[in-house]
Amino acid sequence: MGWDASALPDAHGRTVVVTGANAGVGYFTSEQLARAGARVVLGCRDPERAEAAVSAIRRRVPGANVEALPLDVTDRRSIDAAADALLAVERVDALVLNAGIVHPPRTRHTDEYGNELVLATNVLGHFRLVARSIPALQRTPGSRIVTLGSMASRLGRVRADDLQLERSYTAWRAYAASKIAAQVFGFELDRRLRAAGSDVQSIVVHPGYSTSGRTPGIRGVNQPSRLKRFADNLQAAWTQGKDEGAHVPVRAVLDPAIEGGDYLGPAAWTKGAPVHTPATRASRSPRLGAALWPLFERAADQPFPV
Ligand SMILES: NC(=O)c1ccc[n+]([C@@H]2O[C@H](COP(=O)([O-])OP(=O)(O)OC[C@H]3O[C@@H](n4cnc5c(N)ncnc54)[C@H](OP(=O)(O)O)[C@@H]3O)[C@@H](O)[C@H]2O)c1
């Protein structure tokens, strides 16, 4: 079924939380959902960048109902405080797990708990956040958890016996493995929610190849240099703006026809309108999901309630 990103269904009365919402795909997901009328909570780690994003949405979307929530997905105190804040709001209709490191460091870094930084940011922090805030979604009818995967999931692999890349770290491997692990998380979460008879839906999406140089300039949010614009525009044939990449998570949040376990991405793989698309077999593997889940629980120091 088609989807018109310029004519979104009315989202008044819904509350959506977006992590990593001060820039890129997360910012435009927030802006588009706010334009559709949703109350949008922008989870951001830096107060100034959060304020710039909230102000930009208010400037660009008159009457927008937006607010910032402090959230650093590599800091357990911050995650737990954010989860507590979500438990206190009346309803959470969708949680968009978008925050991520997209350009990993060349050498292996760890967070303060000893977890490899890219995995910690792209997967483990969200795992802990969902585990702690899921009661807020469970009491909101028809709620959704949307996980940002990547086409990079087609090009790498994740190893249960070296999840933290202690033996084999490269920047590229860390990114691809983290995104496969994120997709495995999203699909395993769907299986677990179904098995538990839960009404919450887990959906996985990828935004294609979306670059900041092909994205509208917004003060404090997206200010690419002229050189970046020039270089990114050379790749225009197979790239799109992050505003266009955001059409995918926005559809996953708003389209009533989408179901738990669906995988969405741009129609032409790297760009285009958001459509159903095949996920890799590894991402959907119940065996891999069952193998990684306890590793996520241990690394995030967080038993999962579903
Ligand atoms: N762009 C693409 O082509 C593409 C393709 C496939 C998948 N994706 C996925 O889409 C998501 C967004 O990508 P993007 O291109 O929009 O990236 P981006 O422009 O670099 O934005 C990343 C966002 O994540 C936030 N973030 C990073 N570390 C964080 C932390 N520890 N705690 C809280 N927030 C944190 C950043 O905040 P700061 O400003 O504070 O750093 C920023 O708001 C990522 O999950 C990425 O893997 C993107």
Coordinates of C-alpha atoms and ligand atoms in Angstrom, one line a residue:
M1 CA 0.0 0.0 0.0
G2 CA 1.3 3.5 -0.8
W3 CA 2.1 6.2 1.7
D4 CA 2.1 9.9 1.1
A5 CA 4.6 11.5 3.4
S6 CA 3.2 14.9 2.6
A7 CA -0.3 14.0 3.8
L8 CA 0.2 12.4 7.2
P9 CA -2.7 11.1 9.3
D10 CA -3.7 13.4 12.2
A11 CA -1.6 12.5 15.3
H12 CA -3.2 14.9 17.8
G13 CA -3.5 13.2 21.2
R14 CA -0.5 10.9 20.6
T15 CA 2.8 11.1 22.4
V16 CA 6.0 10.0 20.6
V17 CA 9.5 9.8 22.1
V18 CA 12.4 10.0 19.7
T19 CA 16.0 9.3 20.9
G20 CA 18.9 11.3 19.4
A21 CA 16.3 13.9 18.2
N22 CA 18.5 17.0 18.0
A23 CA 20.0 16.2 14.6
G24 CA 19.6 14.2 11.4
V25 CA 16.9 11.6 11.0
G26 CA 15.8 11.9 14.6
Y27 CA 15.3 15.7 14.3
F28 CA 13.2 15.4 11.1
T29 CA 11.2 12.5 12.5
S30 CA 10.3 14.7 15.4
E31 CA 9.5 17.7 13.2
Q32 CA 7.3 15.7 10.9
L33 CA 5.4 14.0 13.8
A34 CA 5.0 17.4 15.4
R35 CA 3.6 18.8 12.2
A36 CA 1.1 15.9 12.2
G37 CA 0.0 17.1 15.6
A38 CA 1.7 14.6 17.9
R39 CA 3.2 15.6 21.2
V40 CA 6.9 14.9 20.6
V41 CA 9.5 14.3 23.3
L42 CA 13.0 14.8 22.1
G43 CA 15.5 12.6 23.9
C44 CA 18.9 14.4 23.6
R45 CA 22.1 14.3 25.5
D46 CA 23.2 17.9 25.1
P47 CA 21.0 20.6 26.6
E48 CA 22.0 23.3 24.1
R49 CA 21.6 21.0 21.1
A50 CA 18.2 19.9 22.5
E51 CA 17.1 23.5 22.9
A52 CA 18.2 24.4 19.4
A53 CA 16.1 21.5 18.0
V54 CA 13.0 22.3 20.1
S55 CA 13.2 26.0 19.1
A56 CA 13.7 25.0 15.5
I57 CA 10.5 22.8 15.5
R58 CA 8.5 25.5 17.3
R59 CA 9.8 28.1 14.6
R60 CA 9.0 25.8 11.7
V61 CA 5.8 24.2 13.0
P62 CA 3.4 26.8 14.5
G63 CA 1.7 25.4 17.6
A64 CA 4.0 22.4 17.8
N65 CA 3.7 20.4 21.0
V66 CA 7.4 19.5 21.7
E67 CA 9.7 19.2 24.7
A68 CA 13.2 18.0 25.4
L69 CA 14.0 15.0 27.7
P70 CA 17.7 14.7 28.9
L71 CA 18.9 11.3 27.6
D72 CA 22.4 10.0 27.0
V73 CA 22.0 6.4 25.9
T74 CA 25.5 5.5 27.2
D75 CA 24.8 6.7 30.8
R76 CA 22.7 4.4 32.9
R77 CA 21.7 7.1 35.3
S78 CA 20.4 9.2 32.4
I79 CA 18.6 6.2 30.8
D80 CA 16.9 5.3 34.1
A81 CA 15.9 8.9 34.8
A82 CA 14.4 9.2 31.3
A83 CA 12.6 5.9 31.7
D84 CA 11.1 7.1 35.0
A85 CA 10.0 10.3 33.3
L86 CA 8.2 8.2 30.6
L87 CA 6.5 6.0 33.3
A88 CA 5.1 9.2 34.7
V89 CA 3.5 10.5 31.5
E90 CA -0.1 9.7 30.7
R91 CA 0.6 7.8 27.5
V92 CA 3.5 6.8 25.2
D93 CA 2.2 5.9 21.8
A94 CA 5.6 5.3 20.2
L95 CA 9.3 5.1 21.1
V96 CA 11.6 5.7 18.2
L97 CA 15.1 4.2 18.9
N98 CA 17.1 6.5 16.7
A99 CA 20.2 7.7 18.6
G100 CA 23.4 6.3 17.2
I101 CA 27.0 6.6 16.3
V102 CA 27.1 6.6 12.6
H103 CA 30.9 7.3 12.2
P104 CA 32.5 5.0 14.8
P105 CA 36.0 5.7 16.1
R106 CA 38.9 4.0 14.3
T107 CA 40.0 2.2 17.5
R108 CA 37.9 0.4 20.0
H109 CA 36.5 2.5 22.8
T110 CA 34.4 1.5 25.8
D111 CA 31.8 3.3 27.9
E112 CA 32.2 3.6 31.7
Y113 CA 30.7 0.1 32.1
G114 CA 33.3 -1.6 29.9
N115 CA 31.0 -2.1 26.9
E116 CA 32.2 -1.3 23.4
L117 CA 31.0 2.2 22.6
V118 CA 29.2 1.7 19.3
L119 CA 27.3 -1.3 20.6
A120 CA 26.5 0.5 23.8
T121 CA 25.2 3.6 21.9
N122 CA 23.3 1.9 19.1
V123 CA 21.9 -1.1 21.0
L124 CA 22.5 -1.5 24.8
G125 CA 21.3 1.9 25.9
H126 CA 18.0 1.4 24.0
F127 CA 17.7 -2.1 25.3
R128 CA 17.8 -0.7 28.9
L129 CA 15.5 2.2 28.1
V130 CA 12.9 -0.1 26.6
A131 CA 13.1 -2.7 29.4
R132 CA 12.5 0.1 32.0
S133 CA 9.9 2.1 30.1
I134 CA 7.8 -0.6 28.5
P135 CA 5.0 -0.4 31.1
A136 CA 4.3 3.1 29.7
L137 CA 3.8 1.6 26.3
Q138 CA 1.9 -1.4 27.6
R139 CA -0.8 0.8 29.0
T140 CA -1.1 2.8 25.8
P141 CA -3.4 1.0 23.3
G142 CA -1.7 0.3 19.9
S143 CA 1.7 1.6 21.0
R144 CA 4.8 1.0 18.9
I145 CA 8.6 0.6 19.4
V146 CA 10.5 1.6 16.2
T147 CA 14.1 0.5 15.9
L148 CA 16.5 2.2 13.5
G149 CA 18.4 -0.5 11.6
S150 CA 20.5 0.0 8.5
M151 CA 21.3 -1.3 5.0
A152 CA 24.7 -2.0 6.6
S153 CA 23.0 -5.0 8.2
R154 CA 23.4 -6.6 4.7
L155 CA 27.1 -6.3 4.6
G156 CA 28.4 -7.4 7.9
R157 CA 27.8 -10.0 10.6
V158 CA 27.3 -10.1 14.3
R159 CA 29.0 -12.8 16.4
A160 CA 27.6 -14.0 19.7
D161 CA 31.1 -15.1 20.7
D162 CA 32.6 -11.7 20.0
L163 CA 29.7 -9.3 20.4
Q164 CA 31.9 -6.6 21.9
L165 CA 34.5 -7.0 19.1
E166 CA 37.4 -7.5 21.6
R167 CA 39.2 -9.6 19.0
S168 CA 38.1 -8.0 15.7
Y169 CA 37.3 -4.3 16.0
T170 CA 37.2 -2.1 13.0
A171 CA 35.1 1.0 12.7
W172 CA 33.1 -0.5 9.8
R173 CA 32.6 -3.8 11.6
A174 CA 31.5 -2.1 14.7
Y175 CA 28.8 -0.1 12.9
A176 CA 27.5 -3.0 10.8
A177 CA 27.5 -5.4 13.7
S178 CA 25.7 -2.8 15.9
K179 CA 23.0 -2.3 13.3
I180 CA 22.5 -6.0 12.8
A181 CA 22.2 -6.4 16.6
A182 CA 19.7 -3.5 16.7
Q183 CA 17.6 -5.3 14.0
V184 CA 17.9 -8.6 15.9
F185 CA 16.7 -6.8 19.0
G186 CA 13.7 -5.3 17.2
F187 CA 12.6 -8.6 15.7
E188 CA 13.2 -10.6 18.8
L189 CA 11.3 -8.0 20.8
D190 CA 8.4 -8.5 18.3
R191 CA 8.4 -12.3 18.9
R192 CA 8.6 -11.9 22.7
L193 CA 5.7 -9.3 22.7
R194 CA 3.6 -11.6 20.6
A195 CA 4.4 -14.6 22.8
A196 CA 3.4 -12.6 25.9
G197 CA 0.1 -11.6 24.2
S198 CA 1.1 -7.9 24.3
D199 CA -0.5 -5.3 22.3
V200 CA 2.8 -3.4 21.8
Q201 CA 4.2 -3.6 18.3
S202 CA 8.0 -3.7 17.5
I203 CA 8.8 -2.5 14.0
V204 CA 12.3 -2.2 12.4
V205 CA 13.2 0.4 9.8
H206 CA 16.1 1.8 7.9
P207 CA 16.4 5.3 6.3
G208 CA 18.4 4.3 3.2
Y209 CA 21.4 6.5 2.6
S210 CA 20.6 9.9 4.0
T211 CA 23.2 12.6 4.1
S212 CA 23.3 16.0 5.8
G213 CA 24.6 17.7 2.7
R214 CA 21.3 16.9 1.0
T215 CA 19.2 18.0 3.9
P216 CA 17.7 21.5 4.5
G217 CA 19.9 23.8 6.6
I218 CA 18.5 24.6 10.0
R219 CA 20.3 26.7 12.5
G220 CA 21.8 24.6 15.4
V221 CA 20.5 21.4 13.8
N222 CA 21.9 21.0 10.3
Q223 CA 24.6 23.3 9.1
P224 CA 26.8 21.5 6.6
S225 CA 29.8 23.3 5.1
R226 CA 29.7 24.3 1.4
L227 CA 32.3 21.5 0.7
K228 CA 30.0 18.9 2.4
R229 CA 27.1 20.1 0.4
F230 CA 29.1 19.9 -2.8
A231 CA 30.5 16.4 -2.0
D232 CA 27.1 15.0 -0.9
N233 CA 25.4 16.5 -4.0
L234 CA 27.8 14.5 -6.2
Q235 CA 26.1 11.4 -4.8
A236 CA 22.6 12.7 -5.4
A237 CA 21.7 9.8 -7.7
W238 CA 21.7 7.3 -4.8
T239 CA 21.3 9.5 -1.7
Q240 CA 18.6 11.6 -0.1
G241 CA 18.2 14.1 2.7
K242 CA 17.8 13.1 6.3
D243 CA 14.4 14.8 6.1
E244 CA 13.5 12.2 3.5
G245 CA 15.1 9.4 5.4
A246 CA 12.8 10.3 8.3
H247 CA 9.8 9.4 6.2
V248 CA 10.5 5.8 7.1
P249 CA 10.3 5.9 10.9
V250 CA 7.4 8.4 10.6
R251 CA 5.4 5.9 8.6
A252 CA 6.3 3.2 11.1
V253 CA 4.8 5.4 13.8
L254 CA 1.7 6.6 12.1
D255 CA 0.5 4.1 9.5
P256 CA -2.3 2.0 11.0
A257 CA -1.6 -0.7 8.4
I258 CA 1.9 -1.4 9.7
E259 CA 2.2 -4.4 12.1
G260 CA 4.7 -5.7 14.6
G261 CA 7.6 -7.5 12.9
D262 CA 7.4 -5.4 9.7
Y263 CA 10.6 -4.0 8.1
L264 CA 10.4 -0.7 6.2
G265 CA 12.9 1.1 4.1
P266 CA 13.0 3.5 1.1
A267 CA 11.5 2.1 -2.1
A268 CA 14.8 2.3 -4.1
W269 CA 16.9 0.8 -1.3
T270 CA 19.0 3.9 -0.6
K271 CA 16.3 6.5 -1.3
G272 CA 12.6 6.9 -2.0
A273 CA 9.2 6.5 -0.4
P274 CA 8.9 4.3 2.7
V275 CA 7.8 0.8 1.8
H276 CA 7.9 -2.8 3.2
T277 CA 11.3 -4.3 2.3
P278 CA 13.0 -7.6 3.1
A279 CA 15.2 -7.8 6.1
T280 CA 18.2 -10.2 6.2
R281 CA 17.7 -13.7 7.4
A282 CA 20.2 -13.1 10.3
S283 CA 18.2 -10.1 11.6
R284 CA 15.0 -12.2 11.7
S285 CA 16.7 -15.4 13.0
P286 CA 15.0 -16.6 16.2
R287 CA 18.1 -18.5 17.0
L288 CA 20.3 -15.5 16.8
G289 CA 17.7 -13.5 18.7
A290 CA 17.6 -16.0 21.5
A291 CA 21.5 -16.1 21.6
L292 CA 21.9 -12.4 21.8
W293 CA 19.1 -11.5 24.2
P294 CA 20.9 -12.7 27.4
L295 CA 24.1 -11.0 26.2
F296 CA 22.2 -7.7 25.9
E297 CA 20.7 -8.3 29.3
R298 CA 24.1 -8.9 30.8
A299 CA 25.9 -6.1 29.1
A300 CA 23.1 -3.6 29.8
D301 CA 22.9 -5.0 33.4
Q302 CA 19.1 -5.1 32.9
P303 CA 16.8 -8.0 33.0
F304 CA 14.0 -7.6 30.3
P305 CA 10.5 -7.9 31.7
V306 CA 8.9 -9.4 28.5
Ligands
LIG1 N1 21.9 8.6 7.7 C1 21.8 7.4 7.2 O1 22.1 7.2 6.0 C2 21.5 6.2 8.0 C3 21.5 5.0 7.4 C4 21.2 3.8 8.1 C5 20.9 4.0 9.4 N2 20.9 5.2 10.0 C6 20.5 5.2 11.4 O2 19.7 6.3 11.7 C7 20.0 6.9 13.0 C8 20.2 8.3 12.9 O3 21.3 8.5 11.9 P1 21.7 10.0 11.4 O4 22.3 9.9 10.1 O5 20.5 10.9 11.6 O6 22.8 10.4 12.5 P2 23.3 11.8 13.0 O7 22.9 12.9 12.2 O8 24.7 11.6 13.4 O9 22.4 11.9 14.4 C9 22.7 11.0 15.4 C10 21.9 11.5 16.6 O10 22.1 10.5 17.7 C11 22.5 11.3 18.8 N3 23.4 10.5 19.8 C12 24.6 10.0 19.5 N4 25.1 9.4 20.6 C13 24.2 9.6 21.6 C14 24.1 9.3 23.0 N5 25.1 8.6 23.6 N6 23.0 9.6 23.7 C15 22.0 10.2 23.1 N7 22.0 10.6 21.8 C16 23.1 10.3 21.1 C17 23.2 12.5 18.3 O11 23.3 13.5 19.3 P3 24.6 14.5 19.4 O12 24.3 15.6 18.5 O13 24.6 14.8 20.9 O14 25.8 13.7 19.0 C18 22.3 12.8 17.2 O15 21.2 13.5 17.6 C19 21.1 6.1 13.5 O16 20.7 5.1 14.4 C20 21.8 5.5 12.3 O17 22.5 4.3 12.6 C21 21.2 6.3 9.4

